[in-house]
């Protein structure tokens, strides 16, 4: 039994540390934590409009008060200081700064709020990582069709230009959009999140086209006007789940898994990090189906050569948000349904060894993180990678004793460490989701991702550290999982065994965009 325990530990864990200067952090977003939805001149955003309509969110929850961070900067800074994080990722509320979306409506009290927050972070040696857009579009801009309107490219640029000029002397890491795939698909395809447009066949592609152009525009604005004097980074946080082929020995299934990744992640990453254009798999699938559906042109828009040159290379580092893994297999979808979903010809299922969480579609599958990081390395030319969102949801019955989150953090961060130390992936930072329990979008307050428990039943919104906060403090303080004397005394030389085990478990697969990353050891799947 000792040998079995030892082998299990070897399979599960890699002892080691990240390099000096690794960016450890936590995150929040404006609508989820700030509250003060109409305080001091703030204008309404699309989430205000949506959540204030009864029946849209469980228990009619909304972000009107949320964690009340608008009035509790000191409480938030206290948590961050106690955790000793190096980075705090948060977002700016566009409608708090420009209530109607335009610079002409500038609200100085909103600017003052963010100046106080940023100054407080700097005073505590915490680097601000600022997301310019985290889903909360000013309602006034949705009234002109939001991201489906190409005019938004210049309107967004005006807003970002102001933010660079106002905060860029202290902010050195900018993220333009959080999860543009979610904005395009869930917002304009499925119609689940604001603006709740249900046009799955074409609106997501149009919106993504505008988002990519808007992102490129604000990247170039930073490049041309601010980079020389401010010296910061600009990127975009893309979301993906790892797509594991149903059978790695069946080429069609490997290609299907790759196609799923191209549709979800490559939709934005391929234009930005490769050649300025959409992945071939997307262009072929959507173009072919559009033709068979009798359309005169593809539902996937085309970029001009000028567009491609403008978009290519518009990110300084690769930022990825990821939570889970899906097992993917090929299907032949019906042609009479025009949808981004059916365009892919894939079906996704949960992995056999996935672990339930409070959010059914985000089961914990730690080994998939290592696979995904390897795929990013191979697919996009070995970029520097920041994991800008990763965490686990627990239910409201869990307050501070969150053992599930402890297991999640240990296993997921260790998979990132394996990718860095064993596979040579250039992982530069890890941002845990999230600093504290908050308004969780369509789930309201029925689940929480926080390292700190927030009691939403009390008007003072008290915060309490969970057990996971203490664990994350230790991981950050140790810069990973160093091999201590206590651990090494538990058996034979652990590092030697790890290396030997890794050589034994290398696999050889057909070479495709997906299997280049699948060649990593299968050890972490057990």
Short mmCIF file of C-alpha atoms in Angstrom, two decimals:
data_model
loop_
_atom_site.label_atom_id
_atom_site.label_comp_id
_atom_site.label_asym_id
_atom_site.label_seq_id
_atom_site.Cartn_x
_atom_site.Cartn_y
_atom_site.Cartn_z
CA UNK A 1 0.00 0.00 0.00
CA UNK A 2 2.94 2.31 0.64
CA UNK A 3 4.12 1.81 -2.95
CA UNK A 4 0.63 2.54 -4.27
CA UNK A 5 0.39 5.70 -2.19
CA UNK A 6 3.84 6.77 -3.35
CA UNK A 7 3.00 6.14 -7.00
CA UNK A 8 -0.26 8.06 -6.69
CA UNK A 9 1.54 11.01 -5.14
CA UNK A 10 4.12 10.95 -7.93
CA UNK A 11 1.43 10.89 -10.58
CA UNK A 12 -0.50 13.70 -8.97
CA UNK A 13 2.20 16.07 -7.79
CA UNK A 14 5.28 17.83 -9.05
CA UNK A 15 7.46 19.57 -6.48
CA UNK A 16 9.24 22.69 -7.59
CA UNK A 17 8.90 26.44 -7.87
CA UNK A 18 8.20 29.11 -10.46
CA UNK A 19 10.95 31.59 -11.38
CA UNK A 20 11.59 34.74 -9.37
CA UNK A 21 9.26 37.53 -10.41
CA UNK A 22 6.31 35.20 -11.13
CA UNK A 23 3.08 37.26 -11.12
CA UNK A 24 0.74 35.91 -8.45
CA UNK A 25 -2.61 37.63 -8.19
CA UNK A 26 -6.35 37.62 -7.65
CA UNK A 27 -9.15 39.20 -9.62
CA UNK A 28 -12.52 40.88 -9.55
CA UNK A 29 -14.62 42.78 -12.06
CA UNK A 30 -16.47 46.08 -11.71
CA UNK A 31 -20.08 44.93 -12.01
CA UNK A 32 -19.50 41.91 -9.79
CA UNK A 33 -18.09 43.77 -6.79
CA UNK A 34 -18.53 47.54 -6.92
CA UNK A 35 -22.23 48.15 -6.33
CA UNK A 36 -22.98 51.86 -6.31
CA UNK A 37 -24.81 51.26 -9.56
CA UNK A 38 -26.07 54.86 -9.79
CA UNK A 39 -23.82 56.53 -7.20
CA UNK A 40 -22.08 59.84 -7.84
CA UNK A 41 -23.23 60.21 -11.44
CA UNK A 42 -22.61 56.68 -12.73
CA UNK A 43 -24.73 55.79 -15.75
CA UNK A 44 -26.56 52.47 -16.18
CA UNK A 45 -24.86 49.57 -17.93
CA UNK A 46 -26.47 46.64 -19.74
CA UNK A 47 -26.17 44.45 -16.63
CA UNK A 48 -28.03 47.04 -14.56
CA UNK A 49 -30.85 47.01 -17.09
CA UNK A 50 -30.91 43.21 -17.29
CA UNK A 51 -30.68 42.31 -13.61
CA UNK A 52 -33.17 44.91 -12.42
CA UNK A 53 -35.89 43.20 -14.45
CA UNK A 54 -37.58 40.59 -12.19
CA UNK A 55 -37.12 36.97 -13.17
CA UNK A 56 -33.82 37.30 -15.03
CA UNK A 57 -31.54 36.21 -12.17
CA UNK A 58 -32.20 33.64 -9.37
CA UNK A 59 -33.80 35.28 -6.34
CA UNK A 60 -33.97 38.48 -8.42
CA UNK A 61 -30.36 39.12 -7.41
CA UNK A 62 -28.49 42.03 -8.97
CA UNK A 63 -25.28 44.03 -8.66
CA UNK A 64 -26.86 47.21 -7.28
CA UNK A 65 -24.80 46.82 -4.09
CA UNK A 66 -22.83 43.59 -4.70
CA UNK A 67 -19.76 43.65 -2.39
CA UNK A 68 -20.10 47.42 -2.03
CA UNK A 69 -16.49 47.86 -3.14
CA UNK A 70 -17.35 51.37 -4.33
CA UNK A 71 -17.55 52.31 -0.65
CA UNK A 72 -15.07 49.76 0.68
CA UNK A 73 -11.73 50.41 -1.00
CA UNK A 74 -9.97 50.12 2.36
CA UNK A 75 -11.55 46.73 3.08
CA UNK A 76 -10.50 45.42 -0.34
CA UNK A 77 -6.97 46.76 0.08
CA UNK A 78 -6.79 45.11 3.50
CA UNK A 79 -7.57 41.69 1.99
CA UNK A 80 -5.05 42.17 -0.79
CA UNK A 81 -2.37 43.34 1.62
CA UNK A 82 -3.00 40.39 3.97
CA UNK A 83 -2.74 37.93 1.07
CA UNK A 84 0.52 39.59 -0.04
CA UNK A 85 -0.45 39.28 -3.70
CA UNK A 86 1.78 40.91 -6.28
CA UNK A 87 -1.02 41.66 -8.76
CA UNK A 88 -4.67 42.68 -8.54
CA UNK A 89 -6.69 42.26 -11.72
CA UNK A 90 -9.81 44.41 -11.73
CA UNK A 91 -11.93 46.14 -14.37
CA UNK A 92 -13.05 49.69 -14.94
CA UNK A 93 -16.75 50.47 -15.19
CA UNK A 94 -17.05 52.36 -18.47
CA UNK A 95 -20.34 53.96 -17.43
CA UNK A 96 -18.86 55.10 -14.11
CA UNK A 97 -16.22 57.06 -16.05
CA UNK A 98 -18.33 58.07 -19.10
CA UNK A 99 -22.00 57.67 -18.00
CA UNK A 100 -23.34 57.67 -21.58
CA UNK A 101 -20.28 55.99 -23.08
CA UNK A 102 -18.76 59.14 -24.59
CA UNK A 103 -15.94 61.33 -23.28
CA UNK A 104 -18.23 64.35 -23.36
CA UNK A 105 -20.10 62.86 -20.36
CA UNK A 106 -16.96 62.52 -18.19
CA UNK A 107 -17.78 61.82 -14.53
CA UNK A 108 -14.88 63.03 -12.38
CA UNK A 109 -16.12 61.22 -9.26
CA UNK A 110 -15.82 57.93 -11.11
CA UNK A 111 -12.26 58.79 -12.13
CA UNK A 112 -11.50 59.74 -8.51
CA UNK A 113 -12.67 56.32 -7.32
CA UNK A 114 -10.26 54.47 -9.60
CA UNK A 115 -7.43 56.85 -8.76
CA UNK A 116 -7.92 56.06 -5.06
CA UNK A 117 -7.95 52.33 -5.77
CA UNK A 118 -4.87 52.42 -8.02
CA UNK A 119 -2.96 54.68 -5.62
CA UNK A 120 -3.84 52.33 -2.76
CA UNK A 121 -2.51 49.34 -4.70
CA UNK A 122 0.73 51.11 -5.59
CA UNK A 123 1.21 52.16 -1.96
CA UNK A 124 1.02 48.49 -1.00
CA UNK A 125 3.38 47.33 -3.77
CA UNK A 126 0.55 45.60 -5.64
CA UNK A 127 0.62 45.94 -9.42
CA UNK A 128 -2.75 46.85 -10.99
CA UNK A 129 -3.75 44.65 -13.95
CA UNK A 130 -6.63 46.58 -15.48
CA UNK A 131 -9.34 45.19 -17.74
CA UNK A 132 -10.84 47.95 -19.84
CA UNK A 133 -14.02 46.05 -20.71
CA UNK A 134 -15.51 43.25 -18.62
CA UNK A 135 -18.99 42.93 -20.16
CA UNK A 136 -20.65 46.02 -18.62
CA UNK A 137 -21.38 48.15 -21.69
CA UNK A 138 -23.00 51.54 -20.99
CA UNK A 139 -26.70 51.12 -21.76
CA UNK A 140 -26.60 54.25 -23.94
CA UNK A 141 -24.20 52.46 -26.29
CA UNK A 142 -26.34 49.33 -26.41
CA UNK A 143 -29.12 51.63 -27.59
CA UNK A 144 -27.11 52.06 -30.82
CA UNK A 145 -26.77 48.24 -31.14
CA UNK A 146 -23.64 47.85 -29.02
CA UNK A 147 -20.86 45.67 -30.42
CA UNK A 148 -22.88 44.87 -33.54
CA UNK A 149 -22.28 48.48 -34.59
CA UNK A 150 -18.88 49.20 -36.24
CA UNK A 151 -19.02 52.73 -34.80
CA UNK A 152 -18.13 51.10 -31.47
CA UNK A 153 -14.53 50.70 -32.66
CA UNK A 154 -13.86 54.43 -32.45
CA UNK A 155 -16.09 54.94 -29.40
CA UNK A 156 -14.15 52.25 -27.49
CA UNK A 157 -10.87 53.78 -28.61
CA UNK A 158 -11.89 57.18 -27.19
CA UNK A 159 -12.63 55.54 -23.83
CA UNK A 160 -9.38 53.51 -23.76
CA UNK A 161 -7.32 56.51 -24.85
CA UNK A 162 -8.70 58.44 -21.87
CA UNK A 163 -7.91 55.54 -19.49
CA UNK A 164 -4.33 55.25 -20.76
CA UNK A 165 -3.82 59.00 -20.36
CA UNK A 166 -5.44 59.12 -16.90
CA UNK A 167 -4.20 55.93 -15.22
CA UNK A 168 -1.30 54.74 -17.40
CA UNK A 169 1.38 56.43 -15.32
CA UNK A 170 0.66 53.74 -12.68
CA UNK A 171 -1.02 50.93 -14.65
CA UNK A 172 1.52 48.84 -16.58
CA UNK A 173 -0.67 45.89 -17.61
CA UNK A 174 -3.79 46.50 -19.68
CA UNK A 175 -6.33 43.93 -20.87
CA UNK A 176 -8.65 45.25 -23.57
CA UNK A 177 -11.49 42.69 -23.45
CA UNK A 178 -12.38 39.92 -21.05
CA UNK A 179 -13.50 36.82 -22.96
CA UNK A 180 -14.60 38.23 -26.31
CA UNK A 181 -15.82 34.75 -27.28
CA UNK A 182 -18.30 34.91 -24.39
CA UNK A 183 -19.39 38.41 -25.38
CA UNK A 184 -20.01 37.34 -28.99
CA UNK A 185 -21.56 33.91 -28.42
CA UNK A 186 -23.39 34.16 -25.08
CA UNK A 187 -24.41 37.79 -25.65
CA UNK A 188 -25.33 37.83 -29.32
CA UNK A 189 -25.74 34.17 -30.26
CA UNK A 190 -27.36 32.33 -27.37
CA UNK A 191 -28.83 35.54 -25.96
CA UNK A 192 -28.11 34.39 -22.42
CA UNK A 193 -26.21 37.43 -21.15
CA UNK A 194 -26.78 41.09 -22.02
CA UNK A 195 -27.60 42.32 -24.57
CA UNK A 196 -29.56 39.03 -24.90
CA UNK A 197 -29.55 38.92 -28.70
CA UNK A 198 -30.48 35.47 -30.01
CA UNK A 199 -29.03 35.37 -33.54
CA UNK A 200 -26.72 32.33 -33.46
CA UNK A 201 -25.99 32.11 -37.17
CA UNK A 202 -24.49 35.49 -37.96
CA UNK A 203 -24.49 38.08 -35.12
CA UNK A 204 -21.64 36.40 -33.15
CA UNK A 205 -19.40 36.52 -36.23
CA UNK A 206 -20.18 40.18 -36.90
CA UNK A 207 -19.63 41.11 -33.26
CA UNK A 208 -16.34 39.21 -33.07
CA UNK A 209 -15.21 41.02 -36.21
CA UNK A 210 -15.86 44.38 -34.54
CA UNK A 211 -14.27 43.28 -31.26
CA UNK A 212 -11.07 42.24 -33.04
CA UNK A 213 -10.87 45.56 -34.89
CA UNK A 214 -11.61 47.48 -31.68
CA UNK A 215 -8.93 45.57 -29.81
CA UNK A 216 -6.37 46.21 -32.54
CA UNK A 217 -7.25 49.90 -32.62
CA UNK A 218 -6.71 50.44 -28.89
CA UNK A 219 -3.49 48.40 -29.01
CA UNK A 220 -2.12 50.69 -31.71
CA UNK A 221 -3.29 53.75 -29.79
CA UNK A 222 -1.22 52.61 -26.81
CA UNK A 223 1.70 51.79 -29.09
CA UNK A 224 1.68 55.16 -30.80
CA UNK A 225 0.84 57.50 -27.91
CA UNK A 226 1.80 55.90 -24.60
CA UNK A 227 4.20 52.95 -24.81
CA UNK A 228 7.37 55.05 -25.04
CA UNK A 229 6.54 57.08 -21.92
CA UNK A 230 4.59 54.50 -19.88
CA UNK A 231 6.28 51.22 -20.83
CA UNK A 232 3.30 48.96 -20.16
CA UNK A 233 1.88 45.79 -21.70
CA UNK A 234 -1.39 45.44 -23.62
CA UNK A 235 -3.17 42.13 -24.19
CA UNK A 236 -6.62 40.52 -24.29
CA UNK A 237 -7.99 37.76 -22.02
CA UNK A 238 -9.26 34.87 -24.13
CA UNK A 239 -11.23 31.94 -22.74
CA UNK A 240 -10.92 28.26 -23.55
CA UNK A 241 -11.58 24.84 -22.16
CA UNK A 242 -9.13 22.11 -23.10
CA UNK A 243 -10.57 19.88 -25.85
CA UNK A 244 -9.48 16.28 -25.39
CA UNK A 245 -10.09 14.01 -28.41
CA UNK A 246 -12.48 11.13 -27.67
CA UNK A 247 -9.94 8.73 -29.19
CA UNK A 248 -6.42 9.92 -29.95
CA UNK A 249 -5.93 7.01 -32.35
CA UNK A 250 -8.75 8.15 -34.64
CA UNK A 251 -7.54 11.06 -36.81
CA UNK A 252 -11.07 12.42 -37.34
CA UNK A 253 -11.52 12.78 -33.56
CA UNK A 254 -8.15 14.51 -33.15
CA UNK A 255 -9.08 16.94 -35.94
CA UNK A 256 -12.48 17.53 -34.30
CA UNK A 257 -10.83 18.44 -31.00
CA UNK A 258 -8.50 20.82 -32.79
CA UNK A 259 -11.48 22.34 -34.61
CA UNK A 260 -13.26 22.94 -31.29
CA UNK A 261 -10.20 24.80 -30.01
CA UNK A 262 -9.96 26.84 -33.20
CA UNK A 263 -13.61 27.89 -32.98
CA UNK A 264 -13.46 28.85 -29.31
CA UNK A 265 -9.91 30.16 -28.86
CA UNK A 266 -8.49 30.49 -32.38
CA UNK A 267 -11.41 32.72 -33.38
CA UNK A 268 -9.55 35.57 -31.63
CA UNK A 269 -6.07 34.17 -31.00
CA UNK A 270 -5.35 33.22 -34.62
CA UNK A 271 -5.85 36.76 -35.99
CA UNK A 272 -3.93 38.36 -33.11
CA UNK A 273 -1.10 35.89 -32.56
CA UNK A 274 -0.70 34.33 -36.01
CA UNK A 275 -1.59 35.92 -39.34
CA UNK A 276 -4.31 38.53 -38.80
CA UNK A 277 -7.00 36.19 -40.11
CA UNK A 278 -9.42 33.56 -38.84
CA UNK A 279 -8.31 29.91 -38.56
CA UNK A 280 -8.62 27.88 -41.76
CA UNK A 281 -10.93 25.44 -39.98
CA UNK A 282 -13.39 28.25 -39.25
CA UNK A 283 -13.23 29.74 -42.73
CA UNK A 284 -13.78 26.32 -44.34
CA UNK A 285 -16.58 25.15 -42.00
CA UNK A 286 -18.61 28.37 -42.00
CA UNK A 287 -17.98 29.10 -45.67
CA UNK A 288 -18.92 25.60 -46.78
CA UNK A 289 -22.06 25.45 -44.66
CA UNK A 290 -23.11 28.94 -45.78
CA UNK A 291 -22.84 27.84 -49.41
CA UNK A 292 -24.81 24.64 -48.78
CA UNK A 293 -27.45 26.76 -47.03
CA UNK A 294 -27.88 28.77 -50.22
CA UNK A 295 -26.26 31.96 -48.99
CA UNK A 296 -24.34 34.14 -51.44
CA UNK A 297 -21.45 34.72 -49.03
CA UNK A 298 -20.04 33.19 -45.86
CA UNK A 299 -21.64 34.10 -42.55
CA UNK A 300 -18.05 34.56 -41.33
CA UNK A 301 -16.93 38.03 -42.46
CA UNK A 302 -13.65 38.53 -44.31
CA UNK A 303 -10.73 40.75 -43.37
CA UNK A 304 -9.02 42.89 -45.99
CA UNK A 305 -5.24 42.66 -46.30
CA UNK A 306 -5.11 46.01 -44.53
CA UNK A 307 -7.25 44.63 -41.68
CA UNK A 308 -5.00 41.59 -41.32
CA UNK A 309 -1.85 43.68 -41.08
CA UNK A 310 -3.58 45.93 -38.55
CA UNK A 311 -4.72 43.05 -36.29
CA UNK A 312 -1.70 40.75 -36.48
CA UNK A 313 0.63 41.01 -33.49
CA UNK A 314 -1.62 43.21 -31.34
CA UNK A 315 -0.85 41.58 -27.97
CA UNK A 316 2.35 41.71 -25.95
CA UNK A 317 1.64 38.49 -24.00
CA UNK A 318 -0.95 35.68 -24.13
CA UNK A 319 -3.69 35.90 -21.46
CA UNK A 320 -5.91 32.86 -20.95
CA UNK A 321 -8.99 32.27 -18.77
CA UNK A 322 -9.72 28.58 -18.24
CA UNK A 323 -11.73 26.40 -15.88
CA UNK A 324 -12.42 22.96 -17.31
CA UNK A 325 -11.86 20.28 -19.95
CA UNK A 326 -14.26 18.67 -22.41
CA UNK A 327 -13.95 15.44 -24.36
CA UNK A 328 -14.71 16.18 -28.02
CA UNK A 329 -15.83 14.00 -30.90
CA UNK A 330 -16.90 14.60 -34.49
CA UNK A 331 -20.56 14.84 -35.45
CA UNK A 332 -22.25 15.86 -38.67
CA UNK A 333 -24.59 18.68 -37.73
CA UNK A 334 -27.86 19.51 -39.45
CA UNK A 335 -27.62 22.09 -42.21
CA UNK A 336 -31.07 23.58 -41.63
CA UNK A 337 -29.82 25.28 -38.46
CA UNK A 338 -27.58 28.30 -38.92
CA UNK A 339 -25.47 28.52 -35.78
CA UNK A 340 -21.90 29.05 -34.62
CA UNK A 341 -22.45 25.91 -32.55
CA UNK A 342 -23.50 23.61 -35.39
CA UNK A 343 -20.91 25.15 -37.72
CA UNK A 344 -18.27 23.31 -35.69
CA UNK A 345 -19.45 19.72 -36.31
CA UNK A 346 -18.37 18.67 -32.83
CA UNK A 347 -19.99 17.42 -29.66
CA UNK A 348 -18.55 17.99 -26.18
CA UNK A 349 -18.90 15.79 -23.11
CA UNK A 350 -17.45 15.86 -19.61
CA UNK A 351 -14.24 13.93 -18.98
CA UNK A 352 -14.69 10.61 -17.16
CA UNK A 353 -12.54 11.67 -14.22
CA UNK A 354 -13.99 15.19 -13.90
CA UNK A 355 -14.98 16.38 -10.44
CA UNK A 356 -18.29 18.10 -9.78
CA UNK A 357 -18.34 21.76 -8.76
CA UNK A 358 -21.18 24.14 -7.95
CA UNK A 359 -21.27 25.12 -11.65
CA UNK A 360 -22.15 22.06 -13.68
CA UNK A 361 -20.45 23.21 -16.88
CA UNK A 362 -17.17 23.87 -15.03
CA UNK A 363 -16.17 20.48 -13.67
CA UNK A 364 -12.64 20.29 -12.28
CA UNK A 365 -10.18 18.50 -14.59
CA UNK A 366 -6.74 19.67 -13.52
CA UNK A 367 -4.71 17.70 -16.08
CA UNK A 368 -6.41 19.60 -18.91
CA UNK A 369 -4.70 22.84 -17.87
CA UNK A 370 -1.27 21.40 -18.66
CA UNK A 371 -2.50 20.14 -22.02
CA UNK A 372 -3.99 23.52 -22.87
CA UNK A 373 -0.84 25.41 -21.92
CA UNK A 374 1.23 23.10 -24.10
CA UNK A 375 -1.17 23.62 -26.99
CA UNK A 376 -0.83 27.40 -26.65
CA UNK A 377 2.95 27.05 -26.69
CA UNK A 378 2.91 24.93 -29.86
CA UNK A 379 0.14 26.73 -31.68
CA UNK A 380 1.13 30.34 -31.09
CA UNK A 381 4.93 30.30 -31.24
CA UNK A 382 5.90 29.90 -27.58
CA UNK A 383 4.44 33.16 -26.18
CA UNK A 384 4.71 34.36 -22.60
CA UNK A 385 1.47 33.17 -20.98
CA UNK A 386 -0.51 34.62 -18.08
CA UNK A 387 -3.36 32.57 -16.63
CA UNK A 388 -5.63 35.55 -16.00
CA UNK A 389 -8.61 33.64 -14.57
CA UNK A 390 -8.83 30.21 -12.96
CA UNK A 391 -10.87 29.05 -10.00
CA UNK A 392 -13.74 26.94 -8.73
CA UNK A 393 -17.28 27.66 -7.63
CA UNK A 394 -18.71 26.44 -4.34
CA UNK A 395 -22.32 26.62 -3.17
CA UNK A 396 -23.81 28.94 -0.57
CA UNK A 397 -23.64 26.22 2.10
CA UNK A 398 -19.85 26.65 2.05
CA UNK A 399 -18.63 29.70 3.95
CA UNK A 400 -14.98 29.59 5.06
CA UNK A 401 -14.31 25.84 5.14
CA UNK A 402 -13.78 25.40 1.39
CA UNK A 403 -11.86 22.14 1.04
CA UNK A 404 -12.94 21.79 -2.61
CA UNK A 405 -11.17 25.03 -3.48
CA UNK A 406 -8.04 23.93 -1.63
CA UNK A 407 -7.90 20.76 -3.72
CA UNK A 408 -8.58 22.75 -6.90
CA UNK A 409 -5.85 25.32 -6.27
CA UNK A 410 -3.27 22.70 -5.34
CA UNK A 411 -3.91 20.54 -8.38
CA UNK A 412 -4.47 23.23 -11.01
CA UNK A 413 -1.49 25.37 -9.98
CA UNK A 414 0.65 22.24 -9.90
CA UNK A 415 -0.36 21.44 -13.49
CA UNK A 416 0.73 24.96 -14.47
CA UNK A 417 4.01 24.29 -12.67
CA UNK A 418 4.46 21.03 -14.59
CA UNK A 419 3.86 22.89 -17.85
CA UNK A 420 6.52 25.43 -16.88
CA UNK A 421 9.15 23.18 -15.31
CA UNK A 422 8.73 19.95 -17.27
CA UNK A 423 7.44 21.16 -20.66
CA UNK A 424 9.13 24.54 -21.01
CA UNK A 425 5.91 26.54 -21.34
CA UNK A 426 6.63 30.18 -20.52
CA UNK A 427 3.98 30.63 -17.81
CA UNK A 428 4.56 34.08 -16.28
CA UNK A 429 1.62 34.58 -13.96
CA UNK A 430 -1.42 33.04 -12.28
CA UNK A 431 -4.49 35.06 -11.25
CA UNK A 432 -6.90 33.22 -8.96
CA UNK A 433 -10.61 33.69 -9.40
CA UNK A 434 -11.46 35.44 -7.22
CA UNK A 435 -10.55 37.80 -4.40
CA UNK A 436 -13.98 37.39 -2.77
CA UNK A 437 -17.44 36.02 -3.36
CA UNK A 438 -19.35 38.36 -5.63
CA UNK A 439 -22.27 38.69 -8.03
CA UNK A 440 -21.76 35.68 -10.34
CA UNK A 441 -23.59 36.85 -13.44
CA UNK A 442 -26.49 34.53 -14.35
CA UNK A 443 -25.97 32.58 -11.09
CA UNK A 444 -26.47 35.67 -8.93
CA UNK A 445 -25.32 34.95 -5.38
CA UNK A 446 -26.08 31.22 -5.50
CA UNK A 447 -22.41 30.32 -5.99
CA UNK A 448 -19.11 31.88 -4.96
CA UNK A 449 -15.58 31.76 -6.35
CA UNK A 450 -13.97 33.83 -3.60
CA UNK A 451 -10.92 33.24 -1.46
CA UNK A 452 -12.88 35.40 0.98
CA UNK A 453 -16.46 34.79 2.11
CA UNK A 454 -18.81 37.76 1.84
CA UNK A 455 -22.00 37.76 3.88
CA UNK A 456 -24.48 39.35 1.47
CA UNK A 457 -27.27 39.18 4.06
CA UNK A 458 -25.64 41.96 6.04
CA UNK A 459 -25.62 45.52 4.72
CA UNK A 460 -21.99 45.94 5.85
CA UNK A 461 -20.95 43.09 3.50
CA UNK A 462 -18.30 41.73 5.92
CA UNK A 463 -15.43 39.75 4.36
CA UNK A 464 -13.82 36.68 5.99
CA UNK A 465 -10.81 34.72 4.70
CA UNK A 466 -11.56 31.14 3.74
CA UNK A 467 -9.16 28.25 4.28
CA UNK A 468 -8.23 28.59 0.62
CA UNK A 469 -6.97 32.13 1.26
CA UNK A 470 -4.46 30.74 3.74
CA UNK A 471 -3.43 28.02 1.28
CA UNK A 472 -3.01 30.50 -1.59
CA UNK A 473 -0.96 32.74 0.70
CA UNK A 474 1.41 29.80 1.31
CA UNK A 475 1.63 28.87 -2.38
CA UNK A 476 2.45 32.46 -3.32
CA UNK A 477 4.90 32.82 -0.44
CA UNK A 478 6.67 29.61 -1.50
CA UNK A 479 6.41 30.53 -5.19
CA UNK A 480 4.98 27.09 -5.89
CA UNK A 481 5.55 23.77 -4.17
CA UNK A 482 9.18 23.52 -3.06
CA UNK A 483 10.60 20.11 -2.14
CA UNK A 484 10.99 20.41 1.62
CA UNK A 485 12.88 18.14 3.96
CA UNK A 486 9.61 16.75 5.27
CA UNK A 487 8.59 15.70 1.77
CA UNK A 488 11.96 14.30 0.68
CA UNK A 489 12.22 12.24 3.88
CA UNK A 490 8.98 10.48 2.92
CA UNK A 491 10.64 8.20 0.37
CA UNK A 492 13.32 7.89 -2.27
CA UNK A 493 14.57 10.84 -4.29
CA UNK A 494 11.33 12.31 -5.56
CA UNK A 495 12.82 14.36 -8.38
CA UNK A 496 14.67 11.35 -9.80
CA UNK A 497 11.49 9.30 -9.71
CA UNK A 498 9.52 12.08 -11.37
CA UNK A 499 11.97 12.29 -14.27
CA UNK A 500 12.01 8.51 -14.67
CA UNK A 501 8.21 8.31 -14.54
CA UNK A 502 7.89 11.09 -17.09
CA UNK A 503 10.15 9.27 -19.57
CA UNK A 504 8.09 6.12 -19.12
CA UNK A 505 4.81 7.86 -19.84
CA UNK A 506 5.65 9.89 -22.93
CA UNK A 507 3.25 9.13 -25.78
CA UNK A 508 3.62 9.35 -29.55
CA UNK A 509 0.60 10.56 -31.49
CA UNK A 510 -0.24 11.60 -35.06
CA UNK A 511 1.13 15.11 -35.57
CA UNK A 512 -1.61 17.72 -35.77
CA UNK A 513 -2.16 21.09 -34.16
CA UNK A 514 -3.79 19.38 -31.17
CA UNK A 515 -1.56 16.33 -30.78
CA UNK A 516 1.58 18.44 -30.68
CA UNK A 517 0.49 19.28 -27.15
CA UNK A 518 -0.91 15.83 -26.36
CA UNK A 519 2.58 14.37 -26.53
CA UNK A 520 3.17 15.56 -22.98
CA UNK A 521 3.09 12.88 -20.31
CA UNK A 522 -0.17 11.23 -19.41
CA UNK A 523 0.88 11.24 -15.78
CA UNK A 524 -1.23 14.24 -14.89
CA UNK A 525 -4.41 12.62 -16.13
CA UNK A 526 -4.46 10.14 -13.26
#
